[in-house]
Amino acid sequence: MTSMQQRDTLHRQIWQIANDVRGSVDGWDFKQYVLSTLFYRFISENFIDYIEAGDASVDYASLSDDVITPEIKADAVKTKGYFIYPSQLFTTVVATANTNESLNTDLATIFAEIEASASGYPSEEDIRGLFADFDTTSNRLGNTVADKNRRLAAVLKGVAALDFGDFEENHIDLFGDAYEFLISNYAANAGKSGGEFFTPQHVSKLIAQLALHGQEKVNKIYDPACGSGSLLLQAKKQFDAHIIEEGFFGQEINHTTYNLARMNMFLHNVNYDKFDIKLGDTLLDPKHDSFKPFDAIVSNPPYSVKWIGSDDPTLINDERFAPAGVLPPKSKADFAFVLHALSYLSGRGRAAIVSFPGIFYRGGTEKKIRQHLVDNNYVETVISLAPNLFYGTSIAVNILVLSKHKSDTRTQFIDASGSEFFKKETNNNVLTNDHIDKIMQLFADKEDVAHIASMIEMETIAENDYNLSVSAYVEPEDTREKIDITELNAEIKETVAKIDRLRSEIDVIVAEIEGSEA
């Protein structure tokens, strides 16, 4: 079986398991149990792999907890960020899951102790609360303890049955892929609520490539509204040749999604010392001031959400918003995320931000912010994408690419909304690798292409009221049938002549008929 076939088989199995074990519970509500169980299995196997270190004579799962010395535990936590005793391993718990009458409380205790193992160590913040959404007392699992335990055992057994192969480097990716696959399917089936925390992989690929284009290495990569971390991790997948020297940074306001993002990092083998995911409101309580600037920024922030804006007069003095001289409107925080990203961007870096189309042409303070971006030559490219690429919304969004190191004062506009830039599927449109390559080639070339791409001088944009809509600068191809007026007139003249002849012939026939009747 090829690696691709193995992935496809694994994905079919895991989605079947996810549906089977949830019973009548809504998939979106049940997702945390399946995702967290997969994570529990991963960190258990990862930890075994670390402890055994390839020594076939060591069987960590068979050891007694009593043989673990404080020194062994301390060394492991410093390296891995957490500690799991043999009795707490996934395989140990699964072995008795069907008969364990206290399974739900045992799991709660194990998860709490895994988290507590990091207390006092550098990894403490990265581990704390990882299992907070795995509520073993929830009625979603059943009304009685026995019901809860049966459901939990089914989840554990189902995940245990998945064939990831030996825990080696080439199989680690299977865990990460399975996790992303589950998140993607949950998001696709959850509608709007799913789209709020997950960017489809095909769009993430494009955004990651835009942000990292032309950079041989970056200091670190950042997502100010990171959701489940899919955008950050696409940079890792797409750019193995790039050296992301100091790791992956992000902030997320939703607690459950924040946990998903941290789990996602571990499941893609990003160790705790190579990521820093924070919980909180990026616009009002940014957590990464001391880490900036960033050479690469990727983001798909929430569209047109409300924020405090001008109701907090101190914000106009915030170093992120002060340069623009105005605050984005309270009803639409889109440009607040853009200005935040710009403030965190290094002089050699690039930011690629998914943006709601309205911010590129609306008036008021949004126009003044566009003027600030254009006059300071920060806007490298605006790309319009096809509709229906994201979960939960059918709108055709744009990608705004910001740079502080442009070589000239022109801005590039790309219309990638045409049928040659997407593939239509049952529920959503998708970008194939060929579509992404085509867009990236246009981005790299910075040349005019009729009906697709235009390079526009700063002065022209200013004269156009700082409108940054792609449609204002890329003229769509006229696909209407072209009509030759001279040829059409000749055809009409010939048709009229034919009608006149037919009328004359009819008159003759009518006259002959009338004459014969007389």
Coordinates of C-alpha atoms in Angstrom, one line a residue:
M1 CA 0.0 0.0 0.0
T2 CA 1.4 3.4 -1.0
S3 CA 1.7 6.2 1.6
M4 CA -1.2 8.1 -0.2
Q5 CA -3.4 5.0 -0.1
Q6 CA -2.5 4.5 3.6
R7 CA -3.5 8.1 4.3
D8 CA -6.8 7.7 2.4
T9 CA -7.6 4.5 4.2
L10 CA -6.8 6.0 7.5
H11 CA -8.9 9.0 6.9
R12 CA -11.9 6.9 5.9
Q13 CA -11.5 4.8 9.0
I14 CA -11.1 7.7 11.4
W15 CA -14.1 9.6 10.1
Q16 CA -16.2 6.4 10.3
I17 CA -15.1 5.9 13.9
A18 CA -15.8 9.6 14.7
N19 CA -19.4 9.1 13.4
D20 CA -19.9 5.7 15.0
V21 CA -18.9 6.6 18.5
R22 CA -20.8 9.9 18.8
G23 CA -24.1 8.2 18.5
S24 CA -26.9 10.8 18.5
V25 CA -24.6 13.6 19.7
D26 CA -24.0 16.3 17.1
G27 CA -20.6 15.9 15.5
W28 CA -19.5 19.5 16.2
D29 CA -20.3 19.1 19.9
F30 CA -18.5 15.7 20.1
K31 CA -15.4 16.7 18.2
Q32 CA -13.3 17.4 21.2
Y33 CA -13.5 13.9 22.5
V34 CA -12.2 12.4 19.2
L35 CA -9.6 15.0 18.7
S36 CA -8.3 14.9 22.2
T37 CA -8.2 11.1 22.2
L38 CA -6.1 11.1 19.0
F39 CA -3.8 13.7 20.7
Y40 CA -3.6 11.5 23.9
R41 CA -2.5 8.5 21.8
F42 CA 0.1 10.6 19.9
I43 CA 1.8 12.1 23.0
S44 CA 1.8 8.6 24.6
E45 CA 3.6 7.0 21.6
N46 CA 5.8 10.1 21.2
F47 CA 6.8 9.8 24.8
I48 CA 7.5 6.0 24.6
D49 CA 9.6 6.7 21.5
Y50 CA 11.6 9.3 23.5
I51 CA 12.1 7.1 26.6
E52 CA 13.0 3.9 24.7
A53 CA 15.3 5.8 22.3
G54 CA 15.4 2.8 19.9
D55 CA 16.6 0.4 22.5
A56 CA 14.6 -2.9 21.9
S57 CA 15.4 -4.1 25.4
V58 CA 13.4 -1.3 27.0
D59 CA 9.6 -1.7 27.2
Y60 CA 8.4 1.4 28.9
A61 CA 4.7 0.5 29.0
S62 CA 5.5 -2.7 31.0
L63 CA 7.5 -0.8 33.7
S64 CA 6.1 0.0 37.2
D65 CA 5.5 3.7 38.0
D66 CA 7.7 3.1 41.1
V67 CA 10.9 2.8 39.0
I68 CA 10.6 6.3 37.7
T69 CA 13.0 8.5 39.6
P70 CA 12.6 12.3 40.0
E71 CA 15.7 12.8 37.9
I72 CA 14.2 10.8 35.0
K73 CA 11.0 12.7 35.2
A74 CA 12.7 16.1 35.3
D75 CA 14.9 15.3 32.3
A76 CA 11.9 14.1 30.3
V77 CA 9.8 17.2 31.1
K78 CA 12.7 19.5 30.2
T79 CA 13.0 17.8 26.8
K80 CA 9.4 16.8 25.9
G81 CA 7.5 19.4 28.0
Y82 CA 5.4 16.8 29.9
F83 CA 5.6 13.4 31.6
I84 CA 3.5 10.3 31.3
Y85 CA 3.9 7.4 33.7
P86 CA 3.6 3.9 32.3
S87 CA 0.2 3.5 34.0
Q88 CA -1.0 6.6 32.3
L89 CA -0.1 5.7 28.7
F90 CA -2.8 5.4 26.1
T91 CA -2.2 1.7 25.5
T92 CA -2.4 1.0 29.2
V93 CA -5.8 2.7 29.6
V94 CA -7.2 1.2 26.4
A95 CA -6.3 -2.4 27.6
T96 CA -8.9 -2.2 30.4
A97 CA -11.3 0.4 29.0
N98 CA -14.2 -1.9 28.5
T99 CA -14.2 -3.2 32.0
N100 CA -13.0 -0.2 33.9
E101 CA -16.0 1.1 35.9
S102 CA -14.2 4.3 36.8
L103 CA -12.8 5.0 33.3
N104 CA -14.2 8.6 33.2
T105 CA -12.7 9.6 36.5
D106 CA -9.4 7.8 35.8
L107 CA -9.1 9.7 32.5
A108 CA -9.8 13.0 34.2
T109 CA -7.1 12.3 36.7
I110 CA -4.6 11.2 34.1
F111 CA -5.1 14.3 32.0
A112 CA -4.8 16.5 35.0
E113 CA -1.6 14.8 36.1
I114 CA -0.1 15.1 32.6
E115 CA -0.8 18.8 32.6
A116 CA 0.5 19.2 36.1
S117 CA 3.8 17.4 35.2
A118 CA 4.9 20.6 33.4
S119 CA 4.3 22.9 36.4
G120 CA 7.4 24.9 37.2
Y121 CA 9.0 24.1 33.8
P122 CA 9.3 26.3 30.7
S123 CA 6.6 24.2 29.0
E124 CA 4.0 24.9 31.7
E125 CA 2.0 27.4 29.8
D126 CA 2.0 25.3 26.6
I127 CA 0.7 22.2 28.4
R128 CA -1.7 23.8 30.9
G129 CA -5.4 23.2 30.1
L130 CA -4.8 21.1 27.0
F131 CA -7.4 18.6 28.0
A132 CA -9.8 21.2 29.5
D133 CA -12.5 20.6 26.9
F134 CA -12.4 16.8 27.4
D135 CA -15.2 16.8 30.0
T136 CA -15.6 13.3 31.3
T137 CA -18.7 14.3 33.3
S138 CA -20.6 15.8 30.3
N139 CA -24.1 14.5 29.6
R140 CA -23.0 14.4 25.9
L141 CA -21.3 11.2 26.9
G142 CA -24.4 9.7 28.5
N143 CA -26.8 10.2 31.4
T144 CA -25.2 7.6 33.7
V145 CA -21.6 6.8 34.6
A146 CA -21.9 3.5 32.9
D147 CA -23.2 5.2 29.7
K148 CA -20.3 7.7 29.9
N149 CA -17.8 4.9 30.3
R150 CA -19.2 2.9 27.4
R151 CA -18.9 6.0 25.1
L152 CA -15.4 6.8 26.3
A153 CA -14.3 3.2 25.8
A154 CA -15.7 3.2 22.3
V155 CA -13.7 6.4 21.5
L156 CA -10.5 5.0 23.0
K157 CA -10.9 1.6 21.2
G158 CA -11.7 3.3 17.9
V159 CA -8.6 5.5 18.0
A160 CA -6.5 2.5 19.1
A161 CA -7.6 0.6 16.1
L162 CA -6.1 3.1 13.7
D163 CA -3.0 1.9 12.0
F164 CA -0.3 4.6 12.1
G165 CA 2.5 2.1 11.8
D166 CA 5.6 2.2 14.0
F167 CA 6.2 5.6 15.7
E168 CA 9.0 6.8 13.4
E169 CA 9.6 10.0 11.6
N170 CA 7.8 9.0 8.4
H171 CA 4.7 8.0 10.4
I172 CA 4.5 11.1 12.6
D173 CA 3.0 13.0 9.7
L174 CA 0.1 10.6 9.6
F175 CA -1.0 11.7 13.0
G176 CA -0.8 15.4 12.0
D177 CA -2.6 14.6 8.7
A178 CA -5.4 12.7 10.5
Y179 CA -5.9 15.5 13.0
E180 CA -6.1 18.1 10.2
F181 CA -8.5 15.8 8.3
L182 CA -10.8 15.5 11.3
I183 CA -10.8 19.3 11.9
S184 CA -11.4 19.9 8.3
N185 CA -14.4 17.5 8.2
Y186 CA -15.8 18.9 11.4
A187 CA -15.5 22.4 10.0
A188 CA -17.1 21.5 6.7
N189 CA -20.1 19.9 8.5
A190 CA -20.5 22.7 11.0
G191 CA -21.2 25.5 8.6
K192 CA -20.4 29.0 9.8
S193 CA -19.1 28.1 13.2
G194 CA -16.6 25.7 11.6
G195 CA -15.3 28.3 9.2
E196 CA -14.5 30.6 12.0
F197 CA -11.6 28.6 13.2
F198 CA -10.3 26.6 10.2
T199 CA -8.8 27.8 6.9
P200 CA -9.1 25.0 4.2
Q201 CA -5.7 23.5 3.5
H202 CA -5.7 24.5 -0.2
V203 CA -6.2 28.2 0.7
S204 CA -3.6 27.9 3.6
K205 CA -1.0 26.6 1.1
L206 CA -1.5 29.7 -1.1
I207 CA -1.3 32.1 1.9
A208 CA 1.8 30.4 3.3
Q209 CA 3.6 30.6 -0.1
L210 CA 2.7 34.2 -0.5
A211 CA 4.1 35.1 3.0
L212 CA 7.3 33.1 2.6
H213 CA 7.9 33.9 -1.1
G214 CA 11.5 34.6 -1.9
Q215 CA 12.8 34.2 1.7
E216 CA 15.6 31.7 2.2
K217 CA 14.9 31.8 5.9
V218 CA 12.7 33.7 8.4
N219 CA 13.2 34.4 12.0
K220 CA 9.6 33.3 13.0
I221 CA 6.1 33.1 11.7
Y222 CA 3.0 34.6 13.3
D223 CA -0.8 34.4 13.0
P224 CA -2.7 37.0 15.2
A225 CA -6.0 35.1 14.8
C226 CA -4.6 31.5 14.5
G227 CA -7.7 29.4 15.0
S228 CA -6.7 25.8 15.0
G229 CA -3.2 26.7 13.8
S230 CA -3.7 25.3 10.2
L231 CA -2.2 28.4 8.6
L232 CA 1.0 28.3 10.7
L233 CA 1.4 24.6 10.1
Q234 CA 1.1 25.0 6.3
A235 CA 4.2 27.0 6.4
K236 CA 6.0 24.1 8.0
K237 CA 4.6 21.7 5.4
Q238 CA 5.2 23.9 2.4
F239 CA 8.6 25.1 3.2
D240 CA 10.8 22.4 4.6
A241 CA 13.7 24.1 2.8
H242 CA 13.1 27.3 4.7
I243 CA 14.5 27.6 8.1
I244 CA 11.9 29.0 10.5
E245 CA 14.5 29.7 13.1
E246 CA 12.5 30.6 16.2
G247 CA 9.3 28.8 15.5
F248 CA 5.6 29.4 15.3
F249 CA 3.6 32.1 17.2
G250 CA -0.1 32.8 17.3
Q251 CA -3.0 34.1 19.4
E252 CA -6.6 32.9 19.6
I253 CA -9.6 34.3 21.5
N254 CA -11.7 31.1 21.7
H255 CA -10.5 28.8 24.5
T256 CA -11.5 25.5 22.8
T257 CA -9.9 26.5 19.5
Y258 CA -6.8 27.7 21.4
N259 CA -6.5 24.1 22.8
L260 CA -6.9 22.7 19.3
A261 CA -4.1 24.9 18.0
R262 CA -1.7 23.7 20.7
M263 CA -2.6 20.1 20.2
N264 CA -2.1 20.6 16.4
M265 CA 1.4 21.9 17.0
F266 CA 2.3 18.8 19.1
L267 CA 0.7 16.5 16.5
H268 CA 2.8 18.0 13.8
N269 CA 5.9 17.3 15.9
V270 CA 6.5 20.9 16.7
N271 CA 7.9 20.7 20.2
Y272 CA 6.8 23.1 23.0
D273 CA 10.0 25.2 22.7
K274 CA 9.3 25.9 19.0
F275 CA 5.8 27.3 19.4
D276 CA 4.1 30.0 21.4
I277 CA 0.3 30.0 21.2
K278 CA -1.5 32.5 23.5
L279 CA -5.1 32.8 24.6
G280 CA -6.7 36.2 24.4
D281 CA -8.1 39.1 22.4
T282 CA -5.4 40.1 19.9
L283 CA -6.7 43.6 19.3
L284 CA -7.1 44.6 23.0
D285 CA -4.6 42.4 24.7
P286 CA -1.8 41.4 22.3
K287 CA 0.5 38.7 23.8
H288 CA 3.5 38.9 21.5
D289 CA 4.7 42.4 21.7
S290 CA 8.1 41.3 23.1
F291 CA 8.5 38.8 20.2
K292 CA 8.1 41.1 17.3
P293 CA 9.1 41.8 14.5
F294 CA 8.2 38.7 12.4
D295 CA 9.5 38.0 9.0
A296 CA 6.4 36.1 8.0
I297 CA 2.7 36.7 9.0
V298 CA -0.2 34.7 7.8
S299 CA -3.8 35.3 8.9
N300 CA -7.5 34.7 8.2
P301 CA -9.0 37.0 10.8
P302 CA -12.8 37.0 11.5
Y303 CA -14.7 39.1 8.9
S304 CA -16.2 42.4 10.0
V305 CA -16.5 41.6 13.7
K306 CA -17.4 44.3 16.2
W307 CA -14.8 45.8 18.5
I308 CA -14.5 48.6 21.0
G309 CA -12.7 51.0 18.5
S310 CA -13.3 54.7 19.2
D311 CA -15.2 53.9 22.5
D312 CA -11.7 53.4 23.9
P313 CA -9.9 56.8 23.2
T314 CA -6.6 55.4 24.4
L315 CA -6.4 53.0 21.3
I316 CA -5.6 55.9 19.0
N317 CA -2.3 56.2 20.8
D318 CA -1.5 52.5 20.5
E319 CA 1.6 52.0 18.4
R320 CA -0.3 49.6 16.1
F321 CA -3.1 52.1 15.2
A322 CA -1.5 55.6 15.7
P323 CA 0.4 55.7 12.4
A324 CA -2.9 55.6 10.5
G325 CA -4.3 58.5 12.5
V326 CA -7.7 56.8 12.7
L327 CA -9.3 53.7 14.2
P328 CA -11.3 51.2 12.1
P329 CA -15.0 51.5 12.6
K330 CA -16.5 49.8 15.7
S331 CA -18.7 47.7 13.5
K332 CA -15.9 46.3 11.4
A333 CA -12.6 45.4 12.9
D334 CA -11.0 44.1 9.7
F335 CA -8.5 46.8 9.3
A336 CA -7.6 46.6 13.0
F337 CA -6.2 43.1 12.3
V338 CA -4.4 44.5 9.2
L339 CA -2.8 47.3 11.2
H340 CA -1.9 45.0 14.0
A341 CA -0.1 42.6 11.5
L342 CA 1.6 45.5 9.8
S343 CA 3.0 46.7 13.1
Y344 CA 4.4 43.3 13.9
L345 CA 6.0 42.8 10.4
S346 CA 9.7 43.1 10.0
G347 CA 11.4 45.3 7.5
R348 CA 12.3 42.3 5.4
G349 CA 9.1 40.4 5.9
R350 CA 5.8 39.9 4.2
A351 CA 2.2 39.4 5.5
A352 CA -0.6 37.6 3.7
I353 CA -4.0 38.3 5.1
V354 CA -7.4 37.0 4.0
S355 CA -9.7 40.1 3.8
F356 CA -13.4 40.9 3.4
P357 CA -13.9 42.7 0.0
G358 CA -15.7 45.7 1.5
I359 CA -12.6 47.1 3.2
F360 CA -11.0 47.8 -0.2
Y361 CA -13.6 50.3 -1.4
R362 CA -15.7 51.6 1.6
G363 CA -15.3 55.2 2.7
G364 CA -14.9 56.8 6.1
T365 CA -12.0 55.7 8.3
E366 CA -11.4 52.6 6.2
K367 CA -10.5 54.9 3.2
K368 CA -8.1 56.8 5.5
I369 CA -6.4 53.6 6.5
R370 CA -6.1 52.6 2.9
Q371 CA -4.5 56.0 2.2
H372 CA -2.0 55.3 5.0
L373 CA -1.1 51.9 3.5
V374 CA -0.8 53.2 -0.1
D375 CA 1.0 56.4 0.7
N376 CA 3.6 54.5 2.7
N377 CA 3.9 51.9 0.0
Y378 CA 3.0 48.9 2.1
V379 CA 0.5 47.3 -0.2
E380 CA 2.4 44.8 -2.5
T381 CA -0.6 42.8 -3.9
V382 CA -4.3 42.4 -3.7
I383 CA -5.7 39.1 -5.0
S384 CA -9.4 38.4 -5.6
L385 CA -10.2 34.7 -5.2
A386 CA -13.1 32.6 -6.4
P387 CA -16.3 32.4 -4.3
N388 CA -17.2 29.5 -2.0
L389 CA -13.6 28.6 -1.1
F390 CA -14.2 28.7 2.7
Y391 CA -16.5 26.8 5.1
G392 CA -19.5 28.7 6.3
T393 CA -19.4 31.5 3.7
S394 CA -19.8 31.7 -0.1
I395 CA -18.3 35.2 -0.5
A396 CA -15.4 35.8 -2.8
V397 CA -12.7 37.0 -0.4
N398 CA -9.4 38.8 -1.2
I399 CA -5.9 38.3 0.0
L400 CA -4.0 41.4 1.0
V401 CA -0.2 41.1 0.8
L402 CA 1.8 43.7 2.8
S403 CA 5.5 44.3 2.5
K404 CA 7.9 46.9 3.9
H405 CA 10.6 46.3 1.4
K406 CA 9.0 46.8 -2.0
S407 CA 11.4 47.6 -4.9
D408 CA 9.1 50.2 -6.5
T409 CA 5.9 52.2 -5.8
R410 CA 3.5 50.1 -7.8
T411 CA 0.8 47.8 -6.4
Q412 CA -0.1 44.6 -8.0
F413 CA -3.8 43.5 -8.6
I414 CA -4.6 39.9 -9.5
D415 CA -8.0 38.6 -10.5
A416 CA -7.9 34.9 -9.6
S417 CA -11.7 34.6 -9.5
G418 CA -12.1 33.1 -12.9
S419 CA -12.9 29.5 -13.7
E420 CA -9.2 28.9 -14.6
F421 CA -8.3 29.5 -11.0
F422 CA -10.5 27.0 -9.2
K423 CA -12.1 23.6 -9.3
K424 CA -15.7 23.2 -8.6
E425 CA -16.6 20.4 -6.2
T426 CA -19.9 19.4 -4.5
N427 CA -20.0 21.7 -1.6
N428 CA -17.1 24.1 -2.0
N429 CA -14.7 25.3 -4.7
V430 CA -11.1 24.3 -4.2
L431 CA -7.7 25.5 -5.4
T432 CA -5.6 22.7 -6.8
N433 CA -1.8 22.8 -6.7
D434 CA -1.8 23.9 -10.4
H435 CA -4.1 26.9 -9.5
I436 CA -1.8 27.9 -6.6
D437 CA 1.2 27.6 -8.9
K438 CA -0.5 29.8 -11.5
I439 CA -1.3 32.5 -8.9
M440 CA 2.2 32.4 -7.4
Q441 CA 3.8 32.8 -10.9
L442 CA 1.7 35.9 -11.4
F443 CA 2.6 37.2 -8.0
A444 CA 6.3 36.6 -8.7
D445 CA 6.4 38.0 -12.2
K446 CA 4.8 41.4 -11.3
E447 CA 3.8 41.9 -14.9
D448 CA 0.6 43.0 -16.6
V449 CA -1.5 40.2 -18.0
A450 CA -4.6 41.2 -19.9
H451 CA -7.8 40.6 -17.8
I452 CA -5.9 39.0 -15.0
A453 CA -3.1 41.1 -13.5
S454 CA -2.2 44.8 -13.5
M455 CA 0.6 46.8 -11.9
I456 CA -0.7 50.2 -10.8
E457 CA 1.3 53.3 -9.8
M458 CA 0.7 54.8 -6.4
E459 CA -0.5 58.1 -7.9
T460 CA -3.2 56.3 -9.9
I461 CA -4.6 54.7 -6.8
A462 CA -4.6 58.0 -5.0
E463 CA -6.5 59.6 -7.9
N464 CA -9.0 56.7 -7.7
D465 CA -9.9 57.7 -4.1
Y466 CA -7.6 55.0 -2.7
N467 CA -9.8 52.2 -4.0
L468 CA -8.0 48.9 -3.7
S469 CA -10.6 46.7 -5.3
V470 CA -9.1 44.4 -8.0
S471 CA -12.1 45.1 -10.3
A472 CA -11.1 48.8 -10.3
Y473 CA -7.8 48.0 -12.1
V474 CA -8.2 44.7 -13.8
E475 CA -10.7 44.9 -16.7
P476 CA -12.7 41.7 -17.1
E477 CA -12.6 40.0 -20.4
D478 CA -15.7 40.7 -22.5
T479 CA -17.0 37.2 -23.3
R480 CA -20.1 38.5 -25.1
E481 CA -20.4 37.5 -28.7
K482 CA -18.8 40.1 -30.9
I483 CA -21.2 41.4 -33.7
D484 CA -20.1 42.9 -37.0
I485 CA -22.6 45.7 -37.6
T486 CA -21.8 46.0 -41.3
E487 CA -22.3 42.2 -41.8
L488 CA -25.4 42.3 -39.7
N489 CA -26.9 45.2 -41.7
A490 CA -26.2 43.3 -44.9
E491 CA -27.9 40.2 -43.5
I492 CA -30.9 42.3 -42.5
K493 CA -31.1 43.9 -46.0
E494 CA -31.0 40.5 -47.6
T495 CA -33.7 39.2 -45.2
V496 CA -35.9 42.1 -46.0
A497 CA -35.5 41.5 -49.7
K498 CA -36.4 37.8 -49.3
I499 CA -39.5 38.8 -47.3
D500 CA -40.5 41.3 -50.1
R501 CA -40.1 38.6 -52.7
L502 CA -42.2 36.1 -50.7
R503 CA -44.9 38.7 -50.3
S504 CA -45.0 39.3 -54.0
E505 CA -45.2 35.5 -54.7
I506 CA -48.0 35.2 -52.1
D507 CA -49.9 38.0 -53.7
V508 CA -49.7 36.3 -57.1
I509 CA -50.9 33.0 -55.7
V510 CA -53.8 34.7 -53.9
A511 CA -54.8 36.6 -57.1
E512 CA -54.8 33.3 -59.0
I513 CA -57.0 31.6 -56.4
E514 CA -59.5 34.5 -56.4
G515 CA -59.6 34.5 -60.2
S516 CA -60.3 30.8 -60.4
E517 CA -63.1 31.1 -57.9
A518 CA -64.7 33.8 -59.9

